[in-house]
Short mmCIF file of C-alpha atoms and ligand atoms in Angstrom, two decimals:
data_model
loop_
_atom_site.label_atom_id
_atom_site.label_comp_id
_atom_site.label_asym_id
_atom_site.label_seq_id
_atom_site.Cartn_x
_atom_site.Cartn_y
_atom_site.Cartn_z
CA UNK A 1 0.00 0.00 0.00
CA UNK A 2 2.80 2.28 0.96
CA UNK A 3 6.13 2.76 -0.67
CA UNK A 4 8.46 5.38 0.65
CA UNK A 5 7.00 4.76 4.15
CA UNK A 6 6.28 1.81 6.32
CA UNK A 7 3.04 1.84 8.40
CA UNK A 8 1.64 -0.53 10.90
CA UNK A 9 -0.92 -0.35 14.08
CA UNK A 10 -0.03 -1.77 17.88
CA UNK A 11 -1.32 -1.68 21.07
CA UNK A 12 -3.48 1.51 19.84
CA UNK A 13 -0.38 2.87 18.20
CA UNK A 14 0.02 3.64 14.99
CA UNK A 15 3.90 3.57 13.58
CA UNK A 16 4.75 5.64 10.55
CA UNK A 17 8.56 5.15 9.22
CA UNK A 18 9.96 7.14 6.83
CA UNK A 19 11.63 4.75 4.60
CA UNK A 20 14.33 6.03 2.22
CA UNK A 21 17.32 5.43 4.41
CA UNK A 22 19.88 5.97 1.92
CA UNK A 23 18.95 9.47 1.39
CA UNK A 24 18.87 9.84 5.07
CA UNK A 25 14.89 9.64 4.22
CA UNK A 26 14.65 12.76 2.06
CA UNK A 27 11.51 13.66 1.26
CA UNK A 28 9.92 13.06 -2.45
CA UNK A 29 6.75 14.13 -3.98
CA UNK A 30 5.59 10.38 -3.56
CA UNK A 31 6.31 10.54 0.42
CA UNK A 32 4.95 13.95 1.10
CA UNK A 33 1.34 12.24 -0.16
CA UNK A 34 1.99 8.90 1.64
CA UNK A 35 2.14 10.80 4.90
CA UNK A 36 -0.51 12.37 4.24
CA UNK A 37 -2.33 9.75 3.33
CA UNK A 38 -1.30 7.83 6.31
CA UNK A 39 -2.05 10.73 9.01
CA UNK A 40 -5.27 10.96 7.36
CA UNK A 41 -6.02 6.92 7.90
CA UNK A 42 -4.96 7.65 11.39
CA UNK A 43 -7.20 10.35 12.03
CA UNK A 44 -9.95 7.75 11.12
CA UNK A 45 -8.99 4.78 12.74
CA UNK A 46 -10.73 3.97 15.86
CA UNK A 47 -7.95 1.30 16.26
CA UNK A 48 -5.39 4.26 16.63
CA UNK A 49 -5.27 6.54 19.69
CA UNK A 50 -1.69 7.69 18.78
CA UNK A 51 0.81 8.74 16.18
CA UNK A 52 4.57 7.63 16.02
CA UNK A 53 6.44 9.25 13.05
CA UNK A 54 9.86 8.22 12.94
CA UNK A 55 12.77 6.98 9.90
CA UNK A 56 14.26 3.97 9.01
CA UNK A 57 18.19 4.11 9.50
CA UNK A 58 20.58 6.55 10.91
CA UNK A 59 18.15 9.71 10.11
CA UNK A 60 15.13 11.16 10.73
CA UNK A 61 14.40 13.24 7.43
CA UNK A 62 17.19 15.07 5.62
CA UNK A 63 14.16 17.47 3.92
CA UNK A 64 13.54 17.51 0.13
CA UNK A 65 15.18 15.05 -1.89
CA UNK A 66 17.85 17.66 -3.38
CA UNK A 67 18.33 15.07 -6.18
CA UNK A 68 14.85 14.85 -6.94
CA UNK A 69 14.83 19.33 -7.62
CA UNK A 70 16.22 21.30 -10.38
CA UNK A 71 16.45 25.30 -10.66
CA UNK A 72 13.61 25.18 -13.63
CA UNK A 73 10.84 24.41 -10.34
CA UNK A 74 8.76 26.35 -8.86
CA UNK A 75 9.03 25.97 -5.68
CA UNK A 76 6.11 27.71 -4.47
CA UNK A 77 3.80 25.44 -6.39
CA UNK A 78 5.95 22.55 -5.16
CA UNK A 79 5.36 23.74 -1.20
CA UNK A 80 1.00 24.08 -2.29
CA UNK A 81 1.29 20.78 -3.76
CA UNK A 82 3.06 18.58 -1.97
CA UNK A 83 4.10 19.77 1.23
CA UNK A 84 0.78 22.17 2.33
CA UNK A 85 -1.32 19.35 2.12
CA UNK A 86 1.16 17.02 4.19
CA UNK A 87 1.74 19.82 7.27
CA UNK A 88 -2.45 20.61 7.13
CA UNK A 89 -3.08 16.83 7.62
CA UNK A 90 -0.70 17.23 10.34
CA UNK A 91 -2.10 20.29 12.07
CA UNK A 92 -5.96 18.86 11.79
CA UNK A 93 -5.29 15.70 13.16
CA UNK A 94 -7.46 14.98 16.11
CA UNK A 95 -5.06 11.98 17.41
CA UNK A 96 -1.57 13.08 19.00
CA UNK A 97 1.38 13.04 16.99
CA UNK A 98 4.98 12.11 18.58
CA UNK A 99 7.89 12.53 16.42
CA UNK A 100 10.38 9.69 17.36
CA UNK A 101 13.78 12.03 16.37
CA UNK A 102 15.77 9.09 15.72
CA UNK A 103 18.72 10.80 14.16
CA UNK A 104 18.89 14.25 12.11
CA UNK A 105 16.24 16.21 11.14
CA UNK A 106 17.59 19.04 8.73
CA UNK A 107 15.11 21.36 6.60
CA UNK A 108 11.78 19.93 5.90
CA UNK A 109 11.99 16.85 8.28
CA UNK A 110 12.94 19.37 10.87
CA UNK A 111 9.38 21.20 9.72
CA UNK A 112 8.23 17.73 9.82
CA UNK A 113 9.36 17.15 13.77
CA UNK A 114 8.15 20.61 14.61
CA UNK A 115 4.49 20.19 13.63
CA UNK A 116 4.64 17.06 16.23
CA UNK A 117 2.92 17.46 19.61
CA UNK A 118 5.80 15.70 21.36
CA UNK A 119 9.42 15.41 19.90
CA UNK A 120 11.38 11.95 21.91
CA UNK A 121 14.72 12.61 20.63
CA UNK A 122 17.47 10.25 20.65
CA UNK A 123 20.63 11.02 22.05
CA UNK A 124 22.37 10.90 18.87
CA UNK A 125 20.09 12.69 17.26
CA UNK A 126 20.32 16.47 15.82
CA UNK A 127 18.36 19.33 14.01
CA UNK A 128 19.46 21.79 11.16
CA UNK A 129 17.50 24.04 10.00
CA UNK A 130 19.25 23.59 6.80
CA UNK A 131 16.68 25.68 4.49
CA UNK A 132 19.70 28.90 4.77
CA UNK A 133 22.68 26.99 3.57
CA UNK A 134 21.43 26.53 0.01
CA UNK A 135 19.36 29.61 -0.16
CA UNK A 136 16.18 29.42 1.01
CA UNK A 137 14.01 30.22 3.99
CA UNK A 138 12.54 27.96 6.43
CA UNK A 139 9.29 26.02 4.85
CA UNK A 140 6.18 23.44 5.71
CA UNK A 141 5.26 25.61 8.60
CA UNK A 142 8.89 25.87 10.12
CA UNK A 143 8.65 29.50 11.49
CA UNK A 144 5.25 29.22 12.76
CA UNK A 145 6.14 26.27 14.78
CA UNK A 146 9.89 26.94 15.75
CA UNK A 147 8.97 30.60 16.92
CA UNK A 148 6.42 29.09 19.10
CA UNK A 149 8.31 26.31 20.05
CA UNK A 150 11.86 28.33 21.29
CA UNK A 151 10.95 31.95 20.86
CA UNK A 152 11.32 34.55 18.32
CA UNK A 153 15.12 35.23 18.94
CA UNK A 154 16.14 31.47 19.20
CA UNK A 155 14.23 30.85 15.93
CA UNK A 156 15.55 33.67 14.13
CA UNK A 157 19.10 32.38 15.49
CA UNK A 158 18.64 28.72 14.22
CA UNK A 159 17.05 29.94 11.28
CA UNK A 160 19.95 32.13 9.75
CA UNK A 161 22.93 30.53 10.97
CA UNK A 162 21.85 27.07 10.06
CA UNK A 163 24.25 25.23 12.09
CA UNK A 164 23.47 21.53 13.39
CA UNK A 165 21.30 21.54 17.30
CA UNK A 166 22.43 18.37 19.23
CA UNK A 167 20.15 16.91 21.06
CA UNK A 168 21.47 18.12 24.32
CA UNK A 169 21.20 21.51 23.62
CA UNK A 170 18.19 21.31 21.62
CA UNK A 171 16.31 20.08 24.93
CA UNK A 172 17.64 23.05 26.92
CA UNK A 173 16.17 25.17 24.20
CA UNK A 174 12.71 23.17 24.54
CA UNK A 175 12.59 21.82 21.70
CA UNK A 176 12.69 17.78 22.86
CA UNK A 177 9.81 16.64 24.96
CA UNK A 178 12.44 13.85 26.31
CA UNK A 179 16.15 12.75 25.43
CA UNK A 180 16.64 8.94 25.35
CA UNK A 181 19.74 7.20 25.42
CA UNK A 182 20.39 5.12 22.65
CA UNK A 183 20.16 1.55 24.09
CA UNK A 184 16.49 2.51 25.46
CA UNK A 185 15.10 4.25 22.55
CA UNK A 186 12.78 1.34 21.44
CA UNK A 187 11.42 0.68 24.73
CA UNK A 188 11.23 4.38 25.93
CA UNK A 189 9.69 5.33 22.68
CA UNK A 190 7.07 2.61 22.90
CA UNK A 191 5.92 3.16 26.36
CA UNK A 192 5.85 6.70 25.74
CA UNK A 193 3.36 6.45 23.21
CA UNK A 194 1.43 3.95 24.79
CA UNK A 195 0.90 5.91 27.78
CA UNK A 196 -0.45 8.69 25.56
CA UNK A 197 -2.64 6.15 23.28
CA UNK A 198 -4.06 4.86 26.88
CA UNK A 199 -5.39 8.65 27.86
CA UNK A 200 -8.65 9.98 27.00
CA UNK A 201 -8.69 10.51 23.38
CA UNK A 202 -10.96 13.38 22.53
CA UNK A 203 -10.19 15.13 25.43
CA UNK A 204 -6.12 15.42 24.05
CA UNK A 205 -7.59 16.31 20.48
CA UNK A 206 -9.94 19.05 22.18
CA UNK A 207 -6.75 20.35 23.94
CA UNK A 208 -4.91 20.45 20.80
CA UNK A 209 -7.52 22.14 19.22
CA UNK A 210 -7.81 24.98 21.79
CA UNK A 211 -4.54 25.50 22.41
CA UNK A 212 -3.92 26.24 18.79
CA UNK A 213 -7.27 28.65 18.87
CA UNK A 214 -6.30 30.36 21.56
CA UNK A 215 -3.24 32.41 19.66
CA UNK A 216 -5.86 33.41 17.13
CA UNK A 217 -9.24 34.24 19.22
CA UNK A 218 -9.44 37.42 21.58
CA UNK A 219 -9.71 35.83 25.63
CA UNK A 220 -13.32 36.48 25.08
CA UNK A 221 -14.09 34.47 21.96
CA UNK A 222 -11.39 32.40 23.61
CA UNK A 223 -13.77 31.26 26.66
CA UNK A 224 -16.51 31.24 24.22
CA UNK A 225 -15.07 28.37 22.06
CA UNK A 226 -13.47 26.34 25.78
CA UNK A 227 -17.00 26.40 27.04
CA UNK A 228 -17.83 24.07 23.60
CA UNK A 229 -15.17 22.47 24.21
CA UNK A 230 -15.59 20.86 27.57
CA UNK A 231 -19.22 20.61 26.54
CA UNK A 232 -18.25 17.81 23.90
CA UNK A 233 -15.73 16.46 26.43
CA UNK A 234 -18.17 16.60 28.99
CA UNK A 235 -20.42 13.82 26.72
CA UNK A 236 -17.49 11.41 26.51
CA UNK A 237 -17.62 8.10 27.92
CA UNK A 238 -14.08 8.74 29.02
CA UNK A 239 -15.07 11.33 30.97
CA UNK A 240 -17.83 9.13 32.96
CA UNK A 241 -14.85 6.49 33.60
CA UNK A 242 -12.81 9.13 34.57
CA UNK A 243 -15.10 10.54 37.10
CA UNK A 244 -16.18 7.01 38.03
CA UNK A 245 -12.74 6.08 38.67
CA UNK A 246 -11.93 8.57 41.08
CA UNK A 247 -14.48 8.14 43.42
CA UNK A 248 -14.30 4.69 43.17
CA UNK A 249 -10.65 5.12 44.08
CA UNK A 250 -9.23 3.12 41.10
CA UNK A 251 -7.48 3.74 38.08
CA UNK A 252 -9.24 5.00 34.91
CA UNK A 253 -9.50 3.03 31.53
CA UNK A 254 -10.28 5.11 29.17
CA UNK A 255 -11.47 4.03 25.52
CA UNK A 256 -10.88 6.85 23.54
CA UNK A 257 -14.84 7.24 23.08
O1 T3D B 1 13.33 22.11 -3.70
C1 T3D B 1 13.53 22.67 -2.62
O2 T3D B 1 14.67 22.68 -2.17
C2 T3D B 1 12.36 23.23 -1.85
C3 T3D B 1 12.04 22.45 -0.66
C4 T3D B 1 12.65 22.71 0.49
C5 T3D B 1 12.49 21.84 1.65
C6 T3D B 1 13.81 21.45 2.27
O3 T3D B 1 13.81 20.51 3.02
S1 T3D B 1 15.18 22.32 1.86
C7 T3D B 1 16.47 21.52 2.79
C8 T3D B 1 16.95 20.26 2.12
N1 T3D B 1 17.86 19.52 2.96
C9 T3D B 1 19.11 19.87 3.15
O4 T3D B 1 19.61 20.86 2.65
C10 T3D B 1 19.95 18.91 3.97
C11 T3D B 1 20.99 18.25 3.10
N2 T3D B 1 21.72 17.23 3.84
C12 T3D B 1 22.64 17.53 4.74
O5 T3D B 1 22.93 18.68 5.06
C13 T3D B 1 23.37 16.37 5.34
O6 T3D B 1 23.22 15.25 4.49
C14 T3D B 1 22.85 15.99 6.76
C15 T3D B 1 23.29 17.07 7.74
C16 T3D B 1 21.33 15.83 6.78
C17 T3D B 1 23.49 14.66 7.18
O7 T3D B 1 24.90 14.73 7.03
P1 T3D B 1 25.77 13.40 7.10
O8 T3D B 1 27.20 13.82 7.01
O9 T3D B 1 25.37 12.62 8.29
O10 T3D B 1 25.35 12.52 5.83
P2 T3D B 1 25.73 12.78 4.30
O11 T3D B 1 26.97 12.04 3.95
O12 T3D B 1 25.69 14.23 3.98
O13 T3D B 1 24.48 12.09 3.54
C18 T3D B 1 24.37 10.68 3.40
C19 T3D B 1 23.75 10.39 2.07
O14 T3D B 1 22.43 10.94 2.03
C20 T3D B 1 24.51 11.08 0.92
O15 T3D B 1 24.38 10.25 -0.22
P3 T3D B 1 25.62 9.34 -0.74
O16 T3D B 1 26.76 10.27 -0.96
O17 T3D B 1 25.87 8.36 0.38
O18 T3D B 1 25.11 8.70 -1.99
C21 T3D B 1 23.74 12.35 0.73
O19 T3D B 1 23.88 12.88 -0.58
C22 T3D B 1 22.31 11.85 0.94
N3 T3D B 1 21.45 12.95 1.34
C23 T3D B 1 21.42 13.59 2.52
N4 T3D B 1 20.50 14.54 2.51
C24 T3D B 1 19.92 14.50 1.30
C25 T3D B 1 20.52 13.47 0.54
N5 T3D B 1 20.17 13.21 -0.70
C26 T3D B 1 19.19 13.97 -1.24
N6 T3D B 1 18.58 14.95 -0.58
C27 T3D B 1 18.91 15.26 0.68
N7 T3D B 1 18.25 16.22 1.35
#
């Protein structure tokens, strides 16, 4: 079904692998629409309760496939086809997303990290906000997400000088949810997002949603749109086990319904 990615669902989990590890997983016009395509079957699984996107190899993403790009493109049209589509699917998806930063991440894969709700970087991992050393400026959302993420100055920094983040430093800088030594990564990684596929479902996509709302809505419309909010939360079933749970004194199992 899928060719430049690898896709499977566990334990409520769905695992997406970028899969072009001798181009350090560089992003084609074929992958772009495969992750899309993917996040999207996600989004409508009720199997799935979380997101992993990680790569195959030594690397995360190394961005677009320079080899696959010549100067006659327009690259505009290239970012509304291919990679607009890809980052929306991203940003509407109801489900949490964790970016398993297995190695680097450099221009659009670091895009690709950054539009993530949780980053779990390995150790040996690093960014680069590459975009700057061949010309260009930060795409798929980069800014919007990096200035949020570290602040304007840091972004502007990482942005322009386009040198390599370890992971060390990038978690200082906020930008990893969790460093994870090498030897642990697959067991860290997994019970990670298992923990997050086990929590109430629409309740984390409601949060996602308002959190994102609430840089665009005065604190009036703001409370407005919460009040929905926790009105749809409020008719969960997860939110019956979770109030059942407590005063039963007992641990909650939520569904994701
Ligand atoms: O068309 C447009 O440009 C518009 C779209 C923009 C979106 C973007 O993402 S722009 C940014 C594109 N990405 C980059 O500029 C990063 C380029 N890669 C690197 O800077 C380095 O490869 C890394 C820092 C990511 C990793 O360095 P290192 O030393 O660990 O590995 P390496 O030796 O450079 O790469 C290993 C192989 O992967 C190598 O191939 P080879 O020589 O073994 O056959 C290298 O050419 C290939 N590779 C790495 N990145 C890319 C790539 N091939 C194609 N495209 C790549 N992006």
């Amino acid at each position: 079904m899928y060719e430049t990615i690898t896709y499977r669902i566990e334990n409520g989990v769905a695992w997406l692998s970028l899969n072009r590890p001798d181009k350090l997983n560089a992003f084609t016009s074929q992958m772009n629409k495969e992750i899309q395509k993917a996040v999207k079957q996600s989004s409508h699984s009720h199997e799935v309760r979380a997101i992993v996107i990680t790569g195959e190899g030594r690397a995360f993403c190394s961005g677009q496939d320079l080899a696959d790009v010549d100067d006659s493109m327009n690259l505009g049209q290239m970012l509304r086809d291919d990679y607009g589509p890809m980052m929306k699917e991203i940003a509407r998806c109801v489900k949490p997303i964790i970016a398993a930063v297995n190695g680097v991440a450099a221009g659009a894969g670091f895009s690709l990290a950054l539009a993530c709700d949780f980053r779990l970087v390995s150790e040996k991992a690093s960014f680069l906000n590459a975009f700057v050393n061949i010309g260009l400026i930060p795409d798929s959302g980069n800014l919007y997400y990096l200035s949020r993420i570290v602040g304007h100055a840091k972004a502007l920094e990482l942005s322009v000088l386009g040198q390599k983040v370890p992971a060390a430093e990038a978690e200082k800088m906020g930008l990893a949810t969790k460093v994870i030594a090498v030897e642990d990564w697959n067991e860290q990684v997994t019970a990670f997002a298992e923990n997050i596929a086990s929590r109430p479902t629409k309740a984390i996509g409601l949060i996602k949603r308002y959190l994102e709302a609430s840089y665009h809505l005065s604190f009036e419309e703001y409370l407005k749109e919460e009040a929905e909010g926790q009105r749809i939360a409020g008719l969960t079933k997860d939110y019956v086990e979770g109030v059942t749970a407590f005063t039963e004194k007992r641990k909650a199992q939520f569904i994701g319904e």
